[in-house]
Every structure is written in C-alpha cells, then in structure tokens.
Short mmCIF file of C-alpha atoms in Angstrom, two decimals:
data_model
loop_
_atom_site.label_atom_id
_atom_site.label_comp_id
_atom_site.label_asym_id
_atom_site.label_seq_id
_atom_site.Cartn_x
_atom_site.Cartn_y
_atom_site.Cartn_z
CA MET A 263 103.66 131.25 92.12
CA LYS A 264 103.79 131.18 88.32
CA SER A 265 100.81 131.62 86.03
CA LEU A 266 100.83 129.57 82.86
CA THR A 267 100.33 131.24 79.52
CA ASP A 268 98.89 128.74 77.09
CA PRO A 269 97.79 130.48 73.89
CA SER A 270 98.11 127.27 71.89
CA GLN A 271 95.88 125.40 74.38
CA ALA A 272 98.65 122.83 74.86
CA LEU A 273 97.77 122.49 78.54
CA SER A 274 94.10 121.84 77.85
CA ALA A 275 94.95 119.35 75.12
CA GLY A 276 97.52 117.69 77.36
CA LEU A 277 95.04 117.31 80.22
CA ALA A 278 92.55 115.71 77.83
CA LYS A 279 95.30 113.31 76.75
CA ILE A 280 96.06 112.45 80.40
CA ARG A 281 92.40 111.68 81.01
CA THR A 282 92.39 109.30 78.07
CA GLU A 283 95.75 107.72 78.92
CA PHE A 284 94.81 106.95 82.51
CA HIS A 285 91.17 106.06 81.77
CA VAL A 286 89.77 108.87 83.89
CA PRO A 287 85.98 108.57 83.83
CA GLY A 288 84.32 111.48 82.07
CA GLY A 289 81.05 111.04 83.93
CA PHE A 290 78.82 108.37 85.42
CA PRO A 291 76.73 105.74 83.64
CA VAL A 292 73.06 106.63 83.30
CA ASP A 293 71.95 103.94 85.76
CA VAL A 294 74.43 105.19 88.39
CA VAL A 295 73.23 108.79 88.02
CA ALA A 296 69.63 107.62 88.35
CA ALA A 297 70.50 105.55 91.43
CA ALA A 298 72.22 108.56 93.01
CA GLU A 299 69.24 110.82 92.39
CA THR A 300 66.93 108.24 93.95
CA ALA A 301 69.22 107.65 96.93
CA ALA A 302 69.58 111.40 97.53
CA ARG A 303 65.86 111.52 98.33
CA ARG A 304 66.13 108.84 101.00
CA VAL A 305 64.89 110.29 104.31
CA PRO A 306 67.13 109.46 107.31
CA ASN A 307 65.18 107.54 109.96
CA GLN A 308 67.95 105.92 112.03
CA HIS A 309 69.54 109.19 113.15
CA VAL A 310 69.27 111.17 116.38
CA ASP A 311 68.82 114.94 116.20
CA ARG A 312 72.10 116.78 116.84
CA THR A 313 71.25 119.94 114.92
CA ALA A 314 71.73 122.01 118.09
CA MET A 315 75.46 121.17 118.16
CA PRO A 316 77.67 123.94 116.69
CA PHE A 317 79.36 122.03 113.86
CA VAL A 318 81.52 123.79 111.24
CA THR A 319 83.58 122.55 108.29
CA LEU A 320 87.09 123.58 107.23
CA ASP A 321 88.34 122.74 103.74
CA PRO A 322 89.83 124.30 100.60
CA ALA A 323 87.61 127.22 99.59
CA ALA A 324 86.38 125.59 96.37
CA SER A 325 85.51 122.21 97.90
CA THR A 326 81.90 121.08 97.77
CA ASP A 327 82.33 117.39 98.72
CA LEU A 328 82.65 117.94 102.47
CA ASP A 329 83.35 114.77 104.44
CA GLN A 330 83.91 116.23 107.90
CA ALA A 331 82.37 118.71 110.31
CA PHE A 332 83.51 119.23 113.87
CA SER A 333 82.60 120.60 117.25
CA ILE A 334 84.84 120.64 120.33
CA GLU A 335 83.98 120.92 124.02
CA ALA A 336 85.90 120.65 127.27
CA SER A 337 85.35 117.72 129.65
CA SER A 338 87.33 118.39 132.81
CA SER A 339 90.96 118.38 131.61
CA ASP A 340 90.07 116.42 128.45
CA LEU A 341 88.74 117.73 125.17
CA LEU A 342 85.86 116.02 123.41
CA LEU A 343 86.03 116.11 119.63
CA HIS A 344 82.63 115.53 118.06
CA TYR A 345 83.65 114.60 114.54
CA ALA A 346 80.81 114.26 112.07
CA ILE A 347 81.62 112.16 109.01
CA ALA A 348 79.37 112.06 105.96
CA ASP A 349 77.06 109.05 106.27
CA VAL A 350 77.71 107.73 102.78
CA ALA A 351 76.47 104.27 103.72
CA TRP A 352 73.01 105.72 104.28
CA PHE A 353 72.81 106.44 100.55
CA VAL A 354 74.87 103.54 99.17
CA GLU A 355 73.80 99.94 99.75
CA ASP A 356 76.00 96.88 99.34
CA GLY A 357 75.88 95.64 95.77
CA ASP A 358 73.78 98.46 94.30
CA ALA A 359 74.78 100.47 91.22
CA LEU A 360 76.47 103.18 93.30
CA ASP A 361 78.46 100.59 95.23
CA ARG A 362 79.61 98.73 92.12
CA GLU A 363 80.74 101.93 90.45
CA ALA A 364 82.63 103.02 93.59
CA TRP A 365 84.49 99.71 93.69
CA ALA A 366 85.50 100.23 90.07
CA ARG A 367 86.86 103.73 90.85
CA GLY A 368 88.36 103.37 94.34
CA GLU A 369 88.77 107.08 95.01
CA THR A 370 88.12 110.54 93.63
CA LEU A 371 90.68 111.61 91.03
CA TYR A 372 91.74 115.25 90.99
CA LEU A 373 93.01 117.03 87.87
CA PRO A 374 93.59 120.76 87.36
CA ASP A 375 90.61 121.01 84.99
CA GLY A 376 88.19 119.10 87.20
CA LYS A 377 87.75 115.97 89.30
CA ALA A 378 86.36 112.52 88.59
CA GLY A 379 84.35 111.77 91.71
CA LEU A 380 83.93 108.53 93.56
CA TYR A 381 80.18 109.15 93.74
CA PRO A 382 77.87 111.24 91.54
CA PRO A 383 77.37 114.91 92.50
CA ALA A 384 73.83 114.26 93.76
CA ILE A 385 75.46 112.33 96.63
CA ALA A 386 79.01 113.69 96.92
CA GLU A 387 78.18 117.38 96.52
CA GLY A 388 74.57 117.25 97.59
CA ALA A 389 72.70 114.92 99.89
CA ALA A 390 75.74 113.47 101.72
CA SER A 391 78.05 116.51 101.69
CA LEU A 392 78.11 118.35 105.04
CA LEU A 393 77.34 121.73 103.52
CA PRO A 394 75.73 124.45 105.66
CA ASP A 395 72.62 124.76 103.46
CA GLY A 396 70.53 122.29 105.42
CA PRO A 397 70.53 119.32 107.82
CA ARG A 398 72.59 116.31 106.74
CA PRO A 399 72.89 112.72 107.97
CA ALA A 400 76.28 111.90 109.48
CA VAL A 401 78.08 109.45 111.71
CA VAL A 402 79.29 111.43 114.71
CA PHE A 403 82.36 110.03 116.45
CA THR A 404 83.11 111.34 119.92
CA VAL A 405 86.85 111.22 120.53
CA ARG A 406 88.30 112.00 123.94
CA VAL A 407 91.67 113.74 123.76
CA ALA A 408 93.65 113.88 127.00
CA GLU A 409 96.08 116.63 128.02
CA ASP A 410 98.95 114.56 126.65
CA GLY A 411 97.18 114.05 123.32
CA ALA A 412 96.20 110.43 123.94
CA THR A 413 92.99 109.57 122.08
CA LYS A 414 90.09 107.27 122.89
CA LEU A 415 86.86 106.58 121.03
CA ASP A 416 84.07 107.41 123.49
CA GLY A 417 81.17 106.66 121.16
CA ALA A 418 79.63 106.86 117.72
CA GLU A 419 76.09 107.45 116.51
CA ARG A 420 74.13 108.17 113.39
CA ALA A 421 72.86 111.73 113.69
CA ILE A 422 71.32 114.62 111.80
CA ILE A 423 73.62 117.64 112.01
CA GLN A 424 73.53 121.22 110.75
CA SER A 425 76.82 122.85 109.83
CA ARG A 426 76.99 126.48 110.97
CA ALA A 427 79.65 127.58 108.48
CA LYS A 428 81.75 126.46 105.52
CA LEU A 429 85.22 127.73 106.48
CA ALA A 430 88.24 127.87 104.16
CA TYR A 431 91.90 127.25 104.94
CA ASP A 432 93.10 130.50 103.42
CA SER A 433 90.62 132.80 105.15
CA VAL A 434 89.58 131.18 108.43
CA LYS A 435 90.03 133.25 111.60
CA ALA A 436 90.51 132.03 115.16
CA SER A 437 87.07 133.38 116.06
CA ASP A 438 85.44 131.17 113.39
CA VAL A 439 86.39 127.83 114.95
CA PRO A 440 85.65 126.32 118.37
CA ALA A 441 87.59 127.90 121.22
CA ASP A 442 89.68 124.77 121.83
CA PHE A 443 90.55 124.15 118.16
CA ALA A 444 94.16 125.36 118.51
CA GLU A 445 94.58 123.56 121.84
CA MET A 446 93.37 120.31 120.26
CA ALA A 447 95.98 120.70 117.50
CA ARG A 448 98.67 121.51 120.08
CA ARG A 449 97.88 118.38 122.08
CA MET A 450 98.01 116.19 119.01
CA ALA A 451 101.32 117.74 117.88
CA ALA A 452 102.83 117.21 121.33
CA ASN A 453 101.65 113.61 121.31
CA GLU A 454 103.21 113.08 117.87
CA GLU A 455 106.51 114.35 119.20
CA ARG A 456 106.34 112.04 122.21
CA ARG A 457 105.52 109.07 119.99
CA GLY A 458 108.36 109.95 117.67
CA ALA A 459 106.06 110.33 114.68
CA SER A 460 107.84 111.33 111.50
CA ARG A 461 105.20 112.88 109.29
CA VAL A 462 106.69 115.47 106.94
CA ASP A 463 104.70 118.03 105.01
CA PRO A 464 107.09 119.72 102.59
CA PRO A 465 105.81 122.13 99.97
CA GLU A 466 104.53 120.21 96.97
CA GLN A 467 104.27 121.07 93.31
CA GLU A 468 100.67 121.81 92.42
CA VAL A 469 98.80 122.80 89.29
CA GLU A 470 95.59 124.66 90.06
CA ARG A 471 92.91 126.27 87.96
CA LEU A 472 92.24 129.92 88.77
CA ALA A 473 88.89 131.71 88.73
CA ASP A 474 89.64 133.30 85.35
CA GLY A 475 90.21 129.90 83.76
CA THR A 476 94.01 130.14 83.64
CA PHE A 477 96.30 127.76 85.51
CA ARG A 478 99.09 128.24 88.01
CA LEU A 479 102.07 126.02 88.81
CA SER A 480 103.48 126.52 92.28
CA PHE A 481 105.09 125.00 95.32
CA ARG A 482 102.19 125.11 97.76
CA PRO A 483 103.12 125.20 101.44
CA ILE A 484 100.83 123.57 104.00
CA LEU A 485 98.92 126.34 105.81
CA GLN A 486 98.76 126.34 109.61
CA SER A 487 94.97 126.07 109.48
CA GLU A 488 95.34 123.00 107.28
CA GLN A 489 97.80 121.40 109.70
CA ASP A 490 95.53 122.13 112.66
CA ASN A 491 92.53 120.69 110.83
CA ALA A 492 94.53 117.57 109.96
CA ALA A 493 95.06 117.05 113.70
CA LEU A 494 91.34 116.44 114.09
CA SER A 495 91.35 113.72 111.44
CA LEU A 496 94.46 112.26 113.03
CA ALA A 497 92.75 112.08 116.44
CA ALA A 498 89.67 110.37 115.00
CA ASN A 499 91.59 107.96 112.78
CA MET A 500 93.89 106.88 115.62
CA ALA A 501 91.02 106.39 118.07
CA ILE A 502 89.05 104.38 115.51
CA ALA A 503 92.11 102.28 114.65
CA ASP A 504 92.72 101.45 118.31
CA ALA A 505 89.06 100.47 118.76
CA MET A 506 89.17 98.17 115.73
CA LEU A 507 92.43 96.56 116.86
CA THR A 508 91.00 95.95 120.33
CA HIS A 509 88.04 94.18 118.76
CA LYS A 510 90.27 92.21 116.36
CA THR A 511 88.80 93.52 113.16
CA GLY A 512 89.23 96.39 110.74
CA LEU A 513 91.23 97.80 107.87
CA PHE A 514 94.43 99.67 108.69
CA ARG A 515 96.79 102.06 106.95
CA VAL A 516 100.34 100.71 107.29
CA MET A 517 103.79 101.89 106.26
CA SER A 518 107.37 100.87 107.04
CA GLY A 519 110.20 103.38 107.26
CA PRO A 520 113.44 103.77 105.28
CA ASP A 521 115.96 100.98 105.80
CA ASP A 522 119.51 101.58 107.08
CA SER A 523 120.99 102.11 103.62
CA LYS A 524 118.37 104.71 102.72
CA GLU A 525 118.89 106.51 106.01
CA GLN A 526 122.64 106.69 105.36
CA ARG A 527 121.91 108.13 101.93
CA LEU A 528 119.73 110.76 103.57
CA ARG A 529 122.54 111.62 105.97
CA ASN A 530 124.85 112.07 102.98
CA ALA A 531 122.25 114.30 101.37
CA ALA A 532 122.00 116.45 104.50
CA GLN A 533 125.78 116.85 104.56
CA ALA A 534 125.86 117.81 100.89
CA LEU A 535 123.14 120.39 101.52
CA GLY A 536 125.18 121.87 104.36
CA LEU A 537 122.73 120.80 107.06
CA SER A 538 123.84 119.65 110.49
CA TRP A 539 122.51 116.21 111.44
CA PRO A 540 124.20 114.87 114.60
CA SER A 541 125.07 111.19 114.41
CA SER A 542 123.29 110.62 117.73
CA THR A 543 119.98 111.98 116.37
CA SER A 544 117.62 109.54 114.71
CA LEU A 545 115.95 110.27 111.39
CA ARG A 546 112.60 110.35 113.17
CA ASP A 547 113.77 113.08 115.56
CA TYR A 548 115.83 115.02 113.03
CA GLN A 549 113.16 115.48 110.41
CA ARG A 550 110.84 117.06 112.94
CA THR A 551 113.31 119.96 113.21
CA LEU A 552 113.28 120.74 109.47
CA ASP A 553 111.77 123.99 108.25
CA PRO A 554 109.95 123.77 104.88
CA ALA A 555 110.44 127.53 104.37
CA ASP A 556 114.19 126.98 103.97
CA PRO A 557 114.94 125.73 100.42
CA LYS A 558 117.69 123.33 101.49
CA GLN A 559 115.68 121.88 104.34
CA ALA A 560 112.62 121.59 102.10
CA ALA A 561 114.75 119.71 99.56
CA LEU A 562 115.78 117.22 102.25
CA MET A 563 112.16 116.86 103.37
CA LEU A 564 111.24 115.86 99.85
CA GLU A 565 114.06 113.31 99.80
CA ILE A 566 112.87 111.86 103.12
CA ARG A 567 109.40 111.45 101.70
CA ARG A 568 110.74 109.72 98.60
CA ALA A 569 112.95 107.43 100.69
CA GLY A 570 110.09 106.04 102.74
CA ASN A 571 108.22 102.95 101.70
CA GLY A 572 104.74 103.76 100.45
CA ALA A 573 101.70 103.38 102.66
CA SER A 574 99.19 100.62 101.95
CA TYR A 575 96.07 99.02 103.42
CA GLN A 576 96.05 95.89 105.56
CA PRO A 577 93.09 94.03 107.08
CA TYR A 578 93.30 92.79 110.66
CA GLN A 579 95.47 89.69 111.08
CA GLU A 580 95.56 87.68 114.28
CA GLY A 581 98.79 88.31 116.18
CA VAL A 582 99.92 91.18 113.94
CA VAL A 583 99.97 94.79 115.16
CA PRO A 584 99.38 97.01 112.11
CA TRP A 585 101.88 99.85 112.20
CA HIS A 586 102.30 103.13 110.36
CA GLU A 587 105.91 104.23 110.74
CA ALA A 588 105.33 107.89 109.87
CA MET A 589 102.54 108.10 112.44
CA ALA A 590 104.40 105.90 114.94
CA ALA A 591 101.00 104.42 115.73
CA THR A 592 98.28 102.06 114.66
CA TYR A 593 96.33 104.09 112.14
CA ALA A 594 93.29 103.87 109.86
CA HIS A 595 91.50 105.92 107.22
CA ALA A 596 87.92 106.71 108.24
CA THR A 597 87.36 110.42 107.72
CA ALA A 598 86.94 110.85 103.94
CA PRO A 599 84.23 108.40 102.77
CA LEU A 600 83.07 110.73 99.97
CA ARG A 601 86.52 110.53 98.40
CA ARG A 602 87.90 107.10 99.44
CA LEU A 603 86.01 103.84 99.10
CA ALA A 604 87.73 102.16 102.06
CA ASP A 605 86.61 104.81 104.54
CA ARG A 606 82.93 103.92 104.09
CA TYR A 607 83.61 100.42 105.41
CA VAL A 608 85.83 101.55 108.27
CA VAL A 609 83.10 103.98 109.38
CA ARG A 610 80.54 101.16 109.36
CA CYS A 611 82.92 98.93 111.32
CA ALA A 612 83.64 101.56 113.97
CA LEU A 613 79.96 102.47 114.29
CA ALA A 614 79.10 98.83 115.02
CA ILE A 615 81.93 98.42 117.53
CA ALA A 616 81.06 101.60 119.41
CA ASN A 617 77.47 100.40 119.85
CA GLY A 618 78.26 96.84 120.88
CA GLN A 619 77.03 95.36 117.63
CA ALA A 620 78.56 92.74 115.38
CA VAL A 621 80.46 94.10 112.43
CA PRO A 622 78.34 93.41 109.30
CA GLN A 623 79.62 90.46 107.32
CA ALA A 624 79.62 92.58 104.15
CA VAL A 625 82.10 94.92 105.85
CA THR A 626 84.39 92.10 106.97
CA ASP A 627 84.30 90.61 103.49
CA ALA A 628 85.13 94.00 101.96
CA PHE A 629 88.24 94.37 104.13
CA ALA A 630 89.82 91.43 102.31
CA GLY A 631 89.40 92.96 98.86
CA LEU A 632 89.96 96.64 99.57
CA PRO A 633 93.80 96.66 99.79
CA LYS A 634 94.13 95.67 96.13
CA VAL A 635 91.43 98.08 94.96
CA MET A 636 92.79 101.00 96.98
CA GLY A 637 96.39 100.26 96.00
CA ARG A 638 95.44 100.41 92.34
CA ALA A 639 93.46 103.62 92.84
CA ASP A 640 96.25 105.28 94.84
CA ALA A 641 98.79 104.39 92.14
CA ARG A 642 96.62 105.84 89.39
CA ALA A 643 96.03 109.05 91.34
CA SER A 644 99.77 109.46 91.87
CA GLN A 645 100.53 108.85 88.20
CA ILE A 646 97.93 111.40 87.13
CA ASN A 647 99.30 114.00 89.52
CA HIS A 648 102.86 113.54 88.25
CA ALA A 649 101.69 113.62 84.64
CA ALA A 650 99.82 116.89 85.19
CA ILE A 651 102.88 118.48 86.80
CA ASP A 652 105.18 117.27 84.01
CA LEU A 653 102.75 118.74 81.48
CA ALA A 654 102.54 122.09 83.27
CA GLU A 655 106.33 122.33 83.47
CA ALA A 656 106.66 121.64 79.75
CA VAL A 657 103.97 124.20 78.89
CA MET A 658 105.57 126.81 81.14
CA LEU A 659 108.97 126.37 79.51
CA SER A 660 107.83 125.81 75.93
CA GLY A 661 109.35 128.42 73.62
CA ARG A 662 112.21 129.22 76.00
CA GLU A 663 114.66 126.72 74.55
CA GLY A 664 118.19 128.05 74.64
CA GLU A 665 117.65 130.16 77.78
CA THR A 666 119.69 129.56 80.92
CA PHE A 667 118.29 128.97 84.40
CA LYS A 668 119.73 128.88 87.92
CA ALA A 669 119.14 125.63 89.80
CA VAL A 670 120.22 123.68 92.89
CA VAL A 671 121.04 119.97 93.00
CA THR A 672 118.69 118.13 95.36
CA ASP A 673 119.41 114.45 94.78
CA PHE A 674 121.23 111.83 92.72
CA VAL A 675 119.35 109.72 90.18
CA ASP A 676 120.40 107.14 87.61
CA HIS A 677 122.92 108.71 85.21
CA GLY A 678 122.54 112.19 86.67
CA VAL A 679 121.06 114.48 89.30
CA ARG A 680 117.69 115.92 90.24
CA VAL A 681 117.54 119.71 90.32
CA GLN A 682 115.08 122.38 91.37
CA LEU A 683 115.03 125.66 89.45
CA ALA A 684 115.76 128.67 91.62
CA ASP A 685 113.12 131.00 90.16
CA MET A 686 110.40 128.63 88.98
CA PRO A 687 108.49 125.76 90.64
CA VAL A 688 110.13 123.20 88.35
CA VAL A 689 111.93 119.96 89.27
CA ALA A 690 113.92 118.13 86.60
CA THR A 691 116.61 115.52 86.09
CA VAL A 692 119.87 116.39 84.34
CA LYS A 693 122.53 114.12 82.91
CA ALA A 694 125.63 115.33 84.72
CA SER A 695 128.49 114.07 86.87
CA GLY A 696 130.84 115.57 89.43
CA LEU A 697 128.05 117.44 91.24
CA ARG A 698 127.02 117.27 94.88
CA GLN A 699 123.69 117.85 96.57
CA GLY A 700 123.32 121.53 97.34
CA ASP A 701 125.52 122.63 94.42
CA ARG A 702 124.22 125.60 92.47
CA VAL A 703 124.33 125.12 88.73
CA MET A 704 123.45 126.95 85.53
CA LEU A 705 121.37 124.98 83.06
CA LYS A 706 120.37 125.57 79.45
CA LEU A 707 116.93 124.45 78.35
CA ALA A 708 117.46 122.08 75.42
CA SER A 709 113.80 121.19 74.82
CA ALA A 710 110.33 121.51 76.30
CA ASP A 711 107.71 119.29 74.69
CA PRO A 712 104.16 119.55 76.13
CA ASP A 713 102.96 116.72 73.90
CA GLN A 714 105.49 114.32 75.47
CA ARG A 715 105.30 116.03 78.87
CA SER A 716 109.09 116.31 78.90
CA ILE A 717 111.75 118.91 79.53
CA VAL A 718 115.48 118.49 78.94
CA PHE A 719 118.18 120.63 80.52
CA GLU A 720 121.91 120.60 79.84
CA PRO A 721 124.62 121.92 82.17
CA VAL A 722 126.17 125.18 81.01
#
C-alpha cells in the first residue's frame, strides 16, 4: 500500500482531464433527475411481502448502490439461495428519460474521485438500492444448489424485502451471514473445479480515495469474503443462463480461451519465472493451483488474464450454445442491474420465464442491440481504469527522476519487457533486450510526467 502525496494537485487535475478525455458525464440532465425523483415515489403494487425473510447485503464498505441481498436455507441436502436483485425495471420504463439515458451510458463508471452512475442517485442509491433503512422492491430468484454445486432456478417473484444488515467485505464476521454461506461458496468452488473453470483473480492495481481525501495506489488482493460472495452471484447467473437457454431466449456472457500459440507462450513464461508446469497438465487445471500471494505466481496469473480473449455479450442464436471459457459454462449477467444496463433486461427475461409468461417484446428487441452498447461501455470503463492507474503511477514517481528501483521482469512486449517494481505497486514497460521473465533488474527512472500519464525507466 502506498499513499500518494500530491501537493501540486497533479492527481486531481489529471483525473479532471481523464473525465474530459473519455466524456465521463458530470451529472444527469435536468429532465432525467426529475424523472428519477418522480419514479422513486412509485409505490410497488405487484410485489409479495417477503419482509420476514432474513436478507443481508455484502459489498465494499463505501457502496451505497446495492444490487443484491441474500438469504440461504437448507432443503434436505440442497441449499436454497434466495437472491434478491434490485427491481430497477419497477422504476424505469421502456423509452422513458431514465431508460434513454441508461442506454447512452451503458454502465456505471468508477474513478478514484467519484463515480458516474448509470442511474441518478434517487434511484441507484435510494429507492432501488437494497439498503437496510427500509423496505425495498426486488426480484427474488430462488436458486437450488445441490451438494455437488449444480444450480437450478426454482422460481422468481417480485417481492418487498427488508435487508437486516449492510455488511462489508473487510469487516464481515461468520456470525453476520447465514449459517450456510461458507458451505454455499464451498459447493460452488468444488463445482467450478469439476467443470474445469479457469477464473483467475490475481491482485489488481487500484487507486482509491481515502477518508481524509488523499489517494492510495496498491495491489489489492481479493478478500475471502469477496470470493465467497461472488459465489452467490455465480450460482444465480448460471441458473438464470440455463433457464434462458432452455427457453431459447436471452442475453449471454461469452468468452473464448487462449489459442495454442498463446498457451505455449504462457508455458514459456512459467518456465522463465521458475514455476513448474507439467506438460500433461492443461492450462485450465494448472492456473487453479496458482497462489496470488506469491509474486511470481501472481505475475503469471496476470499474464493468463491478458492472454485470454475478452468477454462479450451474445443474444440467443438457434443451434448455438453460448459458452464462457473461464466459467466453463453457459453464463449470463443478471445480478447488477443498478450498475449494468444489460442486467435489467436479463432480470425481466428470467422473471417472465420463471412464471410461465412470454418474454416482453421490448426485452427481446433489446437483446439485439445490447452487445454493441455494452461492448462500448466496457471498453470505456477499461480505458478509464488504465488511465487512472497510469496517472497515479506518474504522480507517485514525479520528482524522483534519477533514482534507481528494483524490479522483476513479468512479460515480453514490443521492443522490450514489462516489469513490476519490487517495492511499489507500479507496472511499466522498459526498452531492453537479453532479459528473461523472472529476471531481477535495477532500473533508473528517466521521467515521470503526470500530465502525459507516462513513466520511463532505463536499465542500469
């Protein structure tokens, strides 16, 4: 963890520049704000009362746009996950001002100095957010999880729920969550292993704003509570995806894996890092053994992530089984409708299917246009994230030109290598030859320019 000193306000100025460069909305149009305030007063009248169910939420401590709440109960040897998802469609109607603005945005954008939401705060952090300060409308999916982790959508209904607690990843205790929370996560993890899923969650560079207004650049590991919570979303998304596929409709999240040449490159990288990867072990099986706490293994995990083909959205196509290679399953996004436009439509689709109703034509029509909109939004979010990290690195190193730093080579790039500094959460490219992955090198900082978001190192 490294705090950023920024007496010249270069970071603040740089973040403002990023917002302008990537056309990050600074707020919402007046008519959209007014529509949100009106919609927030809409009284739910198509929802059953489930306020007696012990729902809780689990998110980053500072989050206020809470998409999901959960309750878990045993059913013989199965576990029933009651997964409440914010009923955004109750507040947003097809073609209204809120809907049009959401289609223009695609998803919530996150920057260190604040987010640009998909919906105005009156909806996203108020009436639709599953906060514990009052009853909220939700769509409750009941997902049956067998002992082997197999999932099945048992039902879905519009309901009024009352969250009992707003839990945080970094402070939650076992006594705070349902008794079978850990067992649910264990079943899903075991099922992933049986399927041969290849999800990797290496530490990622992150710039975060602290309570005192300063910023911190760090490699943030994925907490166990976060992984366990992700298992609930995984169970719901897989069950919903299977239900949509069975009914020959839906919008799916798809991804293909690295091709043979990329896998061979990864094997070379493992060898250079001094890691043992038996020739008889597939990439899918090998990466599940990697430990993100080990710097060399974490470096390879990052390379595996970069080697994979990016995920995208795909509507149902007759005769085509939508496949997500990292999940080793048919998969969909349904559990974050406050933050992703596509999820609102998948929730509506699954709700109709579960109740024997026809999928609304507006939903089917939306599935055709959403891949392009979501692809554009995902790309912009990724570019903003990388720009913010590049800026933070330049600010952190500004004024230290001429100093030397220890680093390790993690990968080859055009005309050089990618390195990770040993004592700072900084990744950079260096023009150099004759180096191998895993080599330790000494670098001199030639320049650090926050305005250009660039840093230049030279081998010593």
